[in-house]
Short mmCIF file of C-alpha atoms in Angstrom, two decimals:
data_model
loop_
_atom_site.label_atom_id
_atom_site.label_comp_id
_atom_site.label_asym_id
_atom_site.label_seq_id
_atom_site.Cartn_x
_atom_site.Cartn_y
_atom_site.Cartn_z
CA ILE Z 20 -4.46 -19.34 41.75
CA GLN Z 21 -7.90 -18.34 42.65
CA ASN Z 22 -11.30 -18.63 40.95
CA VAL Z 23 -12.55 -15.50 39.24
CA SER Z 24 -15.95 -14.02 39.79
CA ALA Z 25 -16.96 -13.62 36.11
CA THR Z 26 -15.84 -14.32 32.62
CA ASP Z 27 -13.41 -11.89 30.89
CA ARG Z 28 -11.20 -11.44 33.91
CA LEU Z 29 -7.43 -11.33 34.21
CA LEU Z 30 -5.57 -11.92 37.50
CA GLY Z 31 -2.86 -9.53 38.28
CA ARG Z 32 -2.53 -5.99 39.84
CA SER Z 33 -3.90 -2.76 38.32
CA THR Z 34 -3.14 -0.95 41.62
CA ALA Z 35 0.24 0.59 42.25
CA GLY Z 36 2.56 -1.44 44.42
CA ALA Z 37 2.77 -4.88 45.62
CA GLY Z 38 -0.30 -6.61 47.15
CA VAL Z 39 -3.15 -9.07 46.87
CA ILE Z 40 -4.06 -10.47 43.34
CA GLU Z 41 -6.97 -8.37 41.83
CA GLU Z 42 -9.37 -9.23 39.16
CA ILE Z 43 -8.95 -7.00 36.24
CA THR Z 44 -11.75 -6.71 33.73
CA CYS Z 45 -10.70 -7.56 30.06
CA THR Z 46 -12.53 -5.56 27.41
CA ALA Z 47 -13.57 -6.85 24.09
CA ALA Z 48 -10.60 -4.79 22.58
CA GLY Z 49 -8.24 -6.48 25.04
CA ARG Z 50 -9.48 -9.92 24.17
CA ALA Z 51 -9.10 -9.21 20.52
CA ILE Z 52 -5.41 -8.48 20.95
CA LEU Z 53 -4.90 -11.43 23.50
CA ASP Z 54 -6.30 -14.04 21.26
CA ASP Z 55 -4.04 -13.12 18.32
CA ALA Z 56 -1.34 -15.69 17.46
CA ASP Z 57 1.52 -13.24 16.79
CA ALA Z 58 2.59 -9.61 16.41
CA ALA Z 59 1.51 -9.66 12.71
CA ALA Z 60 -2.01 -10.61 13.63
CA GLN Z 61 -2.02 -8.02 16.39
CA ARG Z 62 -1.11 -5.33 13.83
CA THR Z 63 -3.95 -6.45 11.65
CA THR Z 64 -6.31 -6.30 14.60
CA LEU Z 65 -5.24 -2.73 15.33
CA GLY Z 66 -5.38 -1.74 11.73
CA LEU Z 67 -1.55 -1.19 11.45
CA SER Z 68 -0.71 -3.85 8.94
CA THR Z 69 -0.97 -1.51 5.88
CA GLY Z 70 0.28 1.80 5.29
CA ILE Z 71 1.54 4.47 2.91
CA LEU Z 72 5.00 6.03 2.47
CA ASN Z 73 4.65 9.51 1.09
CA VAL Z 74 7.64 11.18 -0.71
CA SER Z 75 7.45 14.72 -2.14
CA PHE Z 76 9.64 16.07 -4.94
CA GLY Z 77 10.02 19.84 -5.69
CA ASP Z 78 9.66 23.15 -3.89
CA GLY Z 79 6.33 24.26 -5.55
CA VAL Z 80 8.12 27.20 -7.17
CA ASN Z 81 10.76 25.88 -9.50
CA THR Z 82 10.32 23.03 -12.15
CA ILE Z 83 11.60 19.76 -10.72
CA THR Z 84 14.95 18.63 -12.09
CA THR Z 85 16.22 15.12 -12.98
CA GLY Z 86 18.35 13.14 -10.83
CA VAL Z 87 18.24 11.74 -7.30
CA ALA Z 88 15.48 13.41 -5.30
CA GLY Z 89 16.13 11.73 -1.93
CA TYR Z 90 16.35 8.73 0.33
CA VAL Z 91 13.95 7.19 2.83
CA GLN Z 92 14.58 4.26 5.32
CA VAL Z 93 12.15 1.54 5.69
CA PRO Z 94 12.40 0.35 9.29
CA PHE Z 95 10.41 -2.97 8.99
CA ALA Z 96 9.80 -5.63 6.41
CA VAL Z 97 7.10 -4.87 3.96
CA THR Z 98 5.47 -5.73 0.66
CA ILE Z 99 4.77 -2.86 -1.68
CA THR Z 100 1.27 -3.29 -3.07
CA GLY Z 101 0.89 -0.26 -5.25
CA TRP Z 102 1.74 3.45 -5.95
CA ASP Z 103 -0.15 6.73 -6.45
CA ILE Z 104 1.48 9.85 -7.98
CA ILE Z 105 0.00 13.32 -8.07
CA GLY Z 106 1.35 16.60 -9.45
CA ASP Z 107 0.52 20.29 -8.64
CA VAL Z 108 -0.62 20.62 -12.26
CA SER Z 109 -0.94 18.44 -15.27
CA GLY Z 110 2.60 17.42 -16.44
CA SER Z 111 5.00 14.53 -17.10
CA ILE Z 112 7.36 12.75 -14.74
CA VAL Z 113 9.02 9.46 -14.49
CA VAL Z 114 10.28 8.25 -11.09
CA ASP Z 115 12.63 5.24 -10.59
CA VAL Z 116 12.52 3.61 -7.14
CA TRP Z 117 15.76 2.07 -5.82
CA ASN Z 118 16.29 -0.26 -2.84
CA ASP Z 119 19.46 -1.24 -0.90
CA THR Z 120 20.80 -2.07 2.40
CA TYR Z 121 22.42 0.29 4.77
CA ALA Z 122 25.81 -1.41 4.09
CA ASN Z 123 25.48 -0.75 0.48
CA PHE Z 124 24.04 2.94 0.75
CA PRO Z 125 23.36 4.76 -1.35
CA PRO Z 126 21.09 2.77 -3.68
CA VAL Z 127 21.78 3.24 -7.41
CA VAL Z 128 20.11 2.61 -10.76
CA ALA Z 129 21.20 -1.04 -10.72
CA ASP Z 130 19.18 -1.38 -7.53
CA SER Z 131 15.79 -0.49 -9.25
CA ILE Z 132 12.75 -2.28 -7.95
CA ALA Z 133 10.27 -0.63 -10.28
CA GLY Z 134 10.59 -2.85 -13.30
CA THR Z 135 8.73 -1.49 -16.36
CA GLU Z 136 6.09 0.07 -14.19
CA LYS Z 137 7.91 3.25 -12.85
CA PRO Z 138 5.67 5.76 -11.13
CA THR Z 139 4.69 8.04 -14.09
CA LEU Z 140 2.59 10.98 -15.03
CA SER Z 141 2.22 11.40 -18.77
CA SER Z 142 0.35 14.86 -19.48
CA ALA Z 143 -1.63 14.05 -16.35
CA GLN Z 144 -2.02 15.31 -12.81
CA LYS Z 145 -2.62 11.78 -11.22
CA ASN Z 146 -1.83 8.13 -11.83
CA GLN Z 147 -1.70 4.92 -9.93
CA ASP Z 148 -0.67 1.30 -10.33
CA LEU Z 149 -2.08 -1.21 -7.87
CA THR Z 150 -0.76 -4.33 -9.76
CA LEU Z 151 3.04 -3.98 -9.78
CA SER Z 152 3.56 -7.11 -11.86
CA THR Z 153 7.11 -6.19 -12.69
CA TRP Z 154 8.16 -4.79 -9.38
CA THR Z 155 10.35 -6.49 -6.68
CA THR Z 156 7.79 -5.91 -3.97
CA SER Z 157 9.29 -7.49 -0.93
CA LEU Z 158 11.62 -5.29 1.14
CA SER Z 159 13.69 -6.25 4.16
CA ALA Z 160 13.61 -4.32 7.33
CA ASN Z 161 15.98 -1.45 7.57
CA THR Z 162 16.61 -1.02 3.89
CA TRP Z 163 16.98 2.34 2.15
CA LEU Z 164 14.72 3.53 -0.87
CA GLY Z 165 16.09 6.00 -3.36
CA PHE Z 166 13.98 8.10 -5.66
CA ASN Z 167 15.42 9.16 -8.98
CA VAL Z 168 13.55 11.52 -11.25
CA ASP Z 169 14.36 10.07 -14.75
CA SER Z 170 12.46 12.78 -16.74
CA VAL Z 171 10.22 15.67 -15.96
CA THR Z 172 8.35 18.59 -17.67
CA THR Z 173 6.16 21.43 -16.22
CA LEU Z 174 5.81 20.02 -12.74
CA LYS Z 175 6.93 22.01 -9.64
CA LYS Z 176 5.63 19.70 -6.90
CA VAL Z 177 4.91 15.98 -6.96
CA THR Z 178 3.92 13.52 -4.22
CA LEU Z 179 4.64 9.73 -4.63
CA SER Z 180 2.81 7.48 -2.36
CA LEU Z 181 3.85 3.84 -1.96
CA ARG Z 182 1.25 1.50 -0.47
CA TYR Z 183 2.45 -1.35 1.65
CA THR Z 184 1.63 -4.29 3.85
CA ARG Z 185 3.85 -5.09 6.69
CA ALA Z 186 5.39 -8.52 6.70
#
C-alpha cells in the first residue's frame, strides 16, 4: 500500500480498466456514508429512514362504499409512527388497517393493527394521530396491509397517509 498525498483520499481505480492504483478524492458526503456503522445509519444520513405510505379510496365521482378498499405490500420492516387522513370534502369515514404475511394473505378483520385509533374523519375534512398508543406499530418486511372502510358518509375521495420509520 502506498502513502497518500493528502487527507480524504481513497485508494482504488476511478479510471476504466485495470492499471495502477489511483488516489480518489472522498467528498464530505462520501465520508458521511463511509463512517456510518450500518445500513440503518446510512439511511438516516441520506434522509431515507422515514417515509409515508399513501393509500387513496374512491373515484372522486361516487360516494365511497364500505368494505375492503385494497391491499399494499410493505417490502421492508417499519414502525408506523402516525397517520393523516384527508377527504375531498367534509364528511365521515372510519378505516381499519389490517396486517398479515404473504403466506396468510389476505389480511382480515382479526388482523387489525389499529386498536381503538382507527383513521377517522367525523364531519371533518382532515384528521391525524401521531401517538398510536393502541396500535400494533411494528411491521415485518414483506407483509401486506389491508384497508377496510368500516363506515362512510358524503366522501367521494379520501387519502390515508401512514407515517413510518424504517427498522
